[in-house]
mmCIF file of C-alpha atoms in Angstrom:
data_model
loop_
_atom_site.group_PDB
_atom_site.id
_atom_site.type_symbol
_atom_site.label_atom_id
_atom_site.label_comp_id
_atom_site.label_asym_id
_atom_site.label_seq_id
_atom_site.Cartn_x
_atom_site.Cartn_y
_atom_site.Cartn_z
ATOM 1 C CA MET A 1 0.981 -2.393 -16.939
ATOM 2 C CA GLU A 2 4.087 -4.537 -16.934
ATOM 3 C CA ALA A 3 7.092 -3.998 -14.693
ATOM 4 C CA SER A 4 10.466 -5.488 -15.443
ATOM 5 C CA GLU A 5 14.017 -4.106 -15.640
ATOM 6 C CA PHE A 6 14.293 -5.943 -19.060
ATOM 7 C CA LEU A 7 11.503 -3.696 -20.348
ATOM 8 C CA TYR A 8 12.287 -0.438 -18.687
ATOM 9 C CA GLY A 9 12.971 2.410 -21.097
ATOM 10 C CA ASN A 10 12.157 0.305 -24.209
ATOM 11 C CA PHE A 11 10.246 2.487 -26.682
ATOM 12 C CA GLY A 12 9.452 2.263 -30.335
ATOM 13 C CA GLN A 13 9.637 -1.523 -30.354
ATOM 14 C CA ARG A 14 8.407 -3.999 -32.936
ATOM 15 C CA VAL A 15 6.432 -6.574 -30.911
ATOM 16 C CA LEU A 16 5.141 -9.976 -32.009
ATOM 17 C CA GLU A 17 2.444 -11.720 -30.031
ATOM 18 C CA VAL A 18 2.193 -15.405 -30.799
ATOM 19 C CA GLY A 19 -1.114 -17.022 -30.061
ATOM 20 C CA ALA A 20 -2.950 -13.744 -29.483
ATOM 21 C CA GLY A 21 -6.351 -15.340 -29.212
ATOM 22 C CA SER A 22 -8.942 -12.569 -29.550
ATOM 23 C CA GLY A 23 -6.494 -9.736 -29.076
ATOM 24 C CA GLN A 24 -7.154 -9.162 -25.301
ATOM 25 C CA HIS A 25 -3.455 -9.128 -24.211
ATOM 26 C CA VAL A 26 -2.292 -6.028 -26.091
ATOM 27 C CA THR A 27 -4.068 -3.813 -23.568
ATOM 28 C CA PHE A 28 -1.681 -5.016 -20.865
ATOM 29 C CA VAL A 29 1.365 -3.878 -22.813
ATOM 30 C CA ASP A 30 2.469 -0.282 -22.394
ATOM 31 C CA PRO A 31 1.249 1.454 -25.558
ATOM 32 C CA ASP A 32 4.237 3.846 -25.459
ATOM 33 C CA SER A 33 6.622 0.902 -25.770
ATOM 34 C CA TRP A 34 5.717 -0.196 -29.302
ATOM 35 C CA VAL A 35 5.377 1.365 -32.696
ATOM 36 C CA GLU A 36 4.229 -1.998 -34.278
ATOM 37 C CA TYR A 37 2.371 -4.757 -32.525
ATOM 38 C CA ILE A 38 1.785 -7.822 -34.707
ATOM 39 C CA GLN A 39 -0.620 -10.529 -33.594
ATOM 40 C CA THR A 40 -0.878 -14.129 -34.798
ATOM 41 C CA ASP A 41 -2.943 -17.155 -33.923
ATOM 42 C CA LEU A 42 -3.890 -20.525 -35.428
ATOM 43 C CA ARG A 43 -7.483 -19.168 -35.442
ATOM 44 C CA PRO A 44 -7.366 -15.360 -36.109
ATOM 45 C CA PRO A 45 -10.521 -13.483 -35.231
ATOM 46 C CA GLU A 46 -12.962 -13.022 -38.109
ATOM 47 C CA SER A 47 -13.031 -9.311 -37.656
ATOM 48 C CA THR A 48 -10.055 -7.324 -36.417
ATOM 49 C CA ALA A 49 -11.461 -3.841 -37.322
ATOM 50 C CA GLU A 50 -11.891 -2.746 -33.622
ATOM 51 C CA LEU A 51 -8.808 -4.505 -32.258
ATOM 52 C CA LEU A 52 -5.470 -2.833 -31.486
ATOM 53 C CA GLY A 53 -2.315 -3.752 -33.281
ATOM 54 C CA THR A 54 -1.896 -5.428 -36.659
ATOM 55 C CA TRP A 55 -3.242 -8.938 -37.309
ATOM 56 C CA ILE A 56 -1.836 -11.525 -39.591
ATOM 57 C CA ALA A 57 -5.106 -12.728 -41.181
ATOM 58 C CA THR A 58 -4.010 -16.199 -42.067
ATOM 59 C CA PRO A 59 -3.355 -18.936 -39.482
ATOM 60 C CA VAL A 60 0.204 -18.877 -38.126
ATOM 61 C CA ASN A 61 1.698 -21.841 -36.314
ATOM 62 C CA ALA A 62 3.837 -20.893 -33.228
ATOM 63 C CA ASP A 63 6.693 -23.157 -34.280
ATOM 64 C CA THR A 64 6.952 -21.987 -37.947
ATOM 65 C CA LEU A 65 6.801 -18.191 -37.896
ATOM 66 C CA PRO A 66 6.760 -16.468 -41.326
ATOM 67 C CA PHE A 67 9.139 -13.702 -40.268
ATOM 68 C CA ALA A 68 12.866 -13.049 -40.912
ATOM 69 C CA ASP A 69 15.606 -13.690 -38.430
ATOM 70 C CA GLN A 70 15.932 -11.053 -35.598
ATOM 71 C CA SER A 71 12.919 -9.056 -36.942
ATOM 72 C CA PHE A 72 11.284 -8.220 -33.579
ATOM 73 C CA ASP A 73 12.410 -6.422 -30.429
ATOM 74 C CA ARG A 74 10.017 -8.413 -28.313
ATOM 75 C CA LEU A 75 7.913 -11.635 -28.473
ATOM 76 C CA ILE A 76 5.004 -12.263 -26.165
ATOM 77 C CA SER A 77 3.301 -15.641 -25.717
ATOM 78 C CA THR A 78 0.486 -16.187 -23.225
ATOM 79 C CA CYS A 79 -0.113 -19.877 -22.320
ATOM 80 C CA VAL A 80 0.797 -21.110 -25.863
ATOM 81 C CA LEU A 81 3.905 -23.258 -25.131
ATOM 82 C CA ALA A 82 1.781 -25.940 -23.264
ATOM 83 C CA HIS A 83 -0.199 -26.460 -26.460
ATOM 84 C CA THR A 84 2.679 -26.845 -28.998
ATOM 85 C CA ASP A 85 3.745 -30.168 -30.485
ATOM 86 C CA GLU A 86 7.435 -29.614 -29.967
ATOM 87 C CA PRO A 87 8.016 -26.921 -27.285
ATOM 88 C CA GLU A 88 11.834 -27.054 -27.567
ATOM 89 C CA GLU A 89 11.551 -26.391 -31.300
ATOM 90 C CA THR A 90 9.060 -23.647 -30.694
ATOM 91 C CA LEU A 91 11.392 -21.873 -28.218
ATOM 92 C CA ARG A 92 14.217 -22.056 -30.843
ATOM 93 C CA GLU A 93 11.930 -20.566 -33.429
ATOM 94 C CA TRP A 94 10.963 -17.702 -31.057
ATOM 95 C CA ARG A 95 14.589 -17.027 -30.322
ATOM 96 C CA ARG A 96 15.272 -16.828 -34.081
ATOM 97 C CA VAL A 97 12.852 -13.988 -34.687
ATOM 98 C CA VAL A 98 13.903 -11.842 -31.618
ATOM 99 C CA ARG A 99 16.904 -9.643 -32.226
ATOM 100 C CA THR A 100 19.908 -9.652 -29.923
ATOM 101 C CA GLY A 101 19.085 -7.492 -26.939
ATOM 102 C CA GLY A 102 15.334 -8.193 -27.331
ATOM 103 C CA VAL A 103 13.008 -9.864 -24.802
ATOM 104 C CA ILE A 104 10.850 -12.922 -24.860
ATOM 105 C CA THR A 105 7.929 -12.806 -22.420
ATOM 106 C CA LEU A 106 6.227 -16.027 -21.662
ATOM 107 C CA TYR A 107 3.178 -16.549 -19.488
ATOM 108 C CA LEU A 108 3.294 -20.182 -18.307
ATOM 109 C CA PRO A 109 0.264 -21.753 -16.522
ATOM 110 C CA CYS A 110 1.348 -23.451 -13.338
ATOM 111 C CA GLU A 111 -0.147 -26.785 -14.435
ATOM 112 C CA SER A 112 -0.986 -28.783 -12.196
ATOM 113 C CA SER A 113 -0.840 -26.496 -9.101
ATOM 114 C CA LEU A 114 -3.414 -26.904 -6.380
ATOM 115 C CA LEU A 115 -4.581 -23.298 -6.594
ATOM 116 C CA LEU A 116 -5.009 -23.375 -10.388
ATOM 117 C CA ASN A 117 -6.951 -26.659 -10.250
ATOM 118 C CA PHE A 118 -9.107 -25.278 -7.446
ATOM 119 C CA ALA A 119 -9.800 -21.935 -9.342
ATOM 120 C CA ARG A 120 -10.725 -23.920 -12.556
ATOM 121 C CA LEU A 121 -13.016 -26.189 -10.570
ATOM 122 C CA LEU A 122 -14.955 -23.228 -9.073
ATOM 123 C CA GLY A 123 -14.799 -20.689 -11.916
ATOM 124 C CA PRO A 124 -14.705 -21.394 -15.666
ATOM 125 C CA ARG A 125 -15.741 -25.011 -15.242
ATOM 126 C CA GLN A 126 -19.414 -24.131 -14.852
ATOM 127 C CA ALA A 127 -19.288 -21.722 -17.847
ATOM 128 C CA ARG A 128 -17.721 -24.436 -20.001
ATOM 129 C CA ILE A 129 -20.340 -26.956 -18.958
ATOM 130 C CA LYS A 130 -23.141 -24.543 -19.827
ATOM 131 C CA ALA A 131 -21.466 -23.854 -23.214
ATOM 132 C CA GLY A 132 -21.461 -27.601 -23.905
ATOM 133 C CA PHE A 133 -17.717 -28.327 -23.303
ATOM 134 C CA ASP A 134 -16.440 -31.195 -21.349
ATOM 135 C CA SER A 135 -14.920 -29.661 -18.170
ATOM 136 C CA ARG A 136 -11.867 -31.973 -18.429
ATOM 137 C CA ILE A 137 -10.834 -30.514 -21.832
ATOM 138 C CA ILE A 138 -8.349 -28.066 -20.283
ATOM 139 C CA TYR A 139 -6.282 -30.979 -18.966
ATOM 140 C CA LEU A 140 -6.327 -32.732 -22.321
ATOM 141 C CA ASP A 141 -5.400 -29.591 -24.232
ATOM 142 C CA HIS A 142 -2.298 -28.773 -22.211
ATOM 143 C CA ARG A 143 0.238 -31.250 -23.454
ATOM 144 C CA TYR A 144 3.042 -30.233 -21.097
ATOM 145 C CA ASN A 145 3.071 -29.212 -17.386
ATOM 146 C CA TYR A 146 4.720 -26.211 -15.835
ATOM 147 C CA ARG A 147 7.792 -27.978 -14.504
ATOM 148 C CA TYR A 148 8.620 -29.544 -17.918
ATOM 149 C CA LEU A 149 8.174 -26.231 -19.765
ATOM 150 C CA ARG A 150 10.206 -24.278 -17.143
ATOM 151 C CA THR A 151 13.004 -26.825 -17.433
ATOM 152 C CA LEU A 152 12.977 -26.464 -21.293
ATOM 153 C CA VAL A 153 13.164 -22.651 -20.909
ATOM 154 C CA GLU A 154 16.097 -22.840 -18.571
ATOM 155 C CA LEU A 155 17.962 -25.313 -20.823
ATOM 156 C CA GLU A 156 17.256 -23.427 -24.066
ATOM 157 C CA PHE A 157 18.167 -20.029 -22.573
ATOM 158 C CA ALA A 158 20.911 -21.107 -20.227
ATOM 159 C CA GLU A 159 23.233 -18.431 -21.428
ATOM 160 C CA ASN A 160 20.600 -15.640 -21.312
ATOM 161 C CA GLN A 161 19.285 -13.580 -18.366
ATOM 162 C CA ILE A 162 15.996 -14.920 -17.132
ATOM 163 C CA GLN A 163 13.583 -13.183 -14.701
ATOM 164 C CA THR A 164 10.419 -14.758 -13.271
ATOM 165 C CA LYS A 165 7.387 -13.540 -11.374
ATOM 166 C CA ARG A 166 4.617 -15.785 -10.046
ATOM 167 C CA PHE A 167 1.073 -14.972 -9.327
ATOM 168 C CA PRO A 168 0.218 -14.970 -6.430
ATOM 169 C CA ARG A 169 3.772 -13.796 -5.682
ATOM 170 C CA PRO A 170 4.813 -15.420 -2.439
ATOM 171 C CA PHE A 171 3.553 -18.904 -3.342
ATOM 172 C CA PRO A 172 5.670 -21.732 -4.733
ATOM 173 C CA TRP A 173 4.696 -22.943 -8.185
ATOM 174 C CA TRP A 174 2.430 -25.711 -6.910
ATOM 175 C CA LEU A 175 0.246 -23.096 -5.201
ATOM 176 C CA SER A 176 0.306 -20.497 -8.066
ATOM 177 C CA TRP A 177 -1.821 -19.727 -11.059
ATOM 178 C CA TRP A 178 0.841 -18.707 -13.511
ATOM 179 C CA GLU A 179 4.397 -17.507 -13.865
ATOM 180 C CA ILE A 180 5.721 -14.715 -16.148
ATOM 181 C CA VAL A 181 9.153 -15.579 -17.571
ATOM 182 C CA GLN A 182 11.165 -12.724 -19.154
ATOM 183 C CA ILE A 183 14.218 -13.757 -21.241
ATOM 184 C CA LYS A 184 16.736 -11.225 -22.472
ATOM 185 C CA ILE A 185 18.250 -12.425 -25.699
#
């Protein structure tokens, strides 16, 4: 489960996950912390019957969310920002839907770190090739690297509290897989 002073003691929250994929991330969020967990994606799963949370069945773009201002206590996004057309506009949109006092949690891939590149070379690359995908597609799909996205986050949320945690922890970004960024609005 997650650990952050920004999240400690938060119960009964309304959570939005943007780019939820196949719904696998909800299992990492403390089930006692939310009363409503809404998931969106450009390509929602065909069947959501056995998945946790509530799914928006129609495609939802990360930079034009169909929700009212300040309608969520928390927004979670896992490796989505690197795929957006206008990440600075996307960050503003995410801020719009999170209430004052809420938290935005971003999982940023540490593109193009040595460790991440090495892990991709040894791990998923072979599975992608067997499935018929070009192994270079991950580099084409990520439009922005970690340093650019991290700078955008710092600029957009300069007046907010920001906490970060990398994995593996003691490594600098260029030797890490990803970074979790928590922003208190």
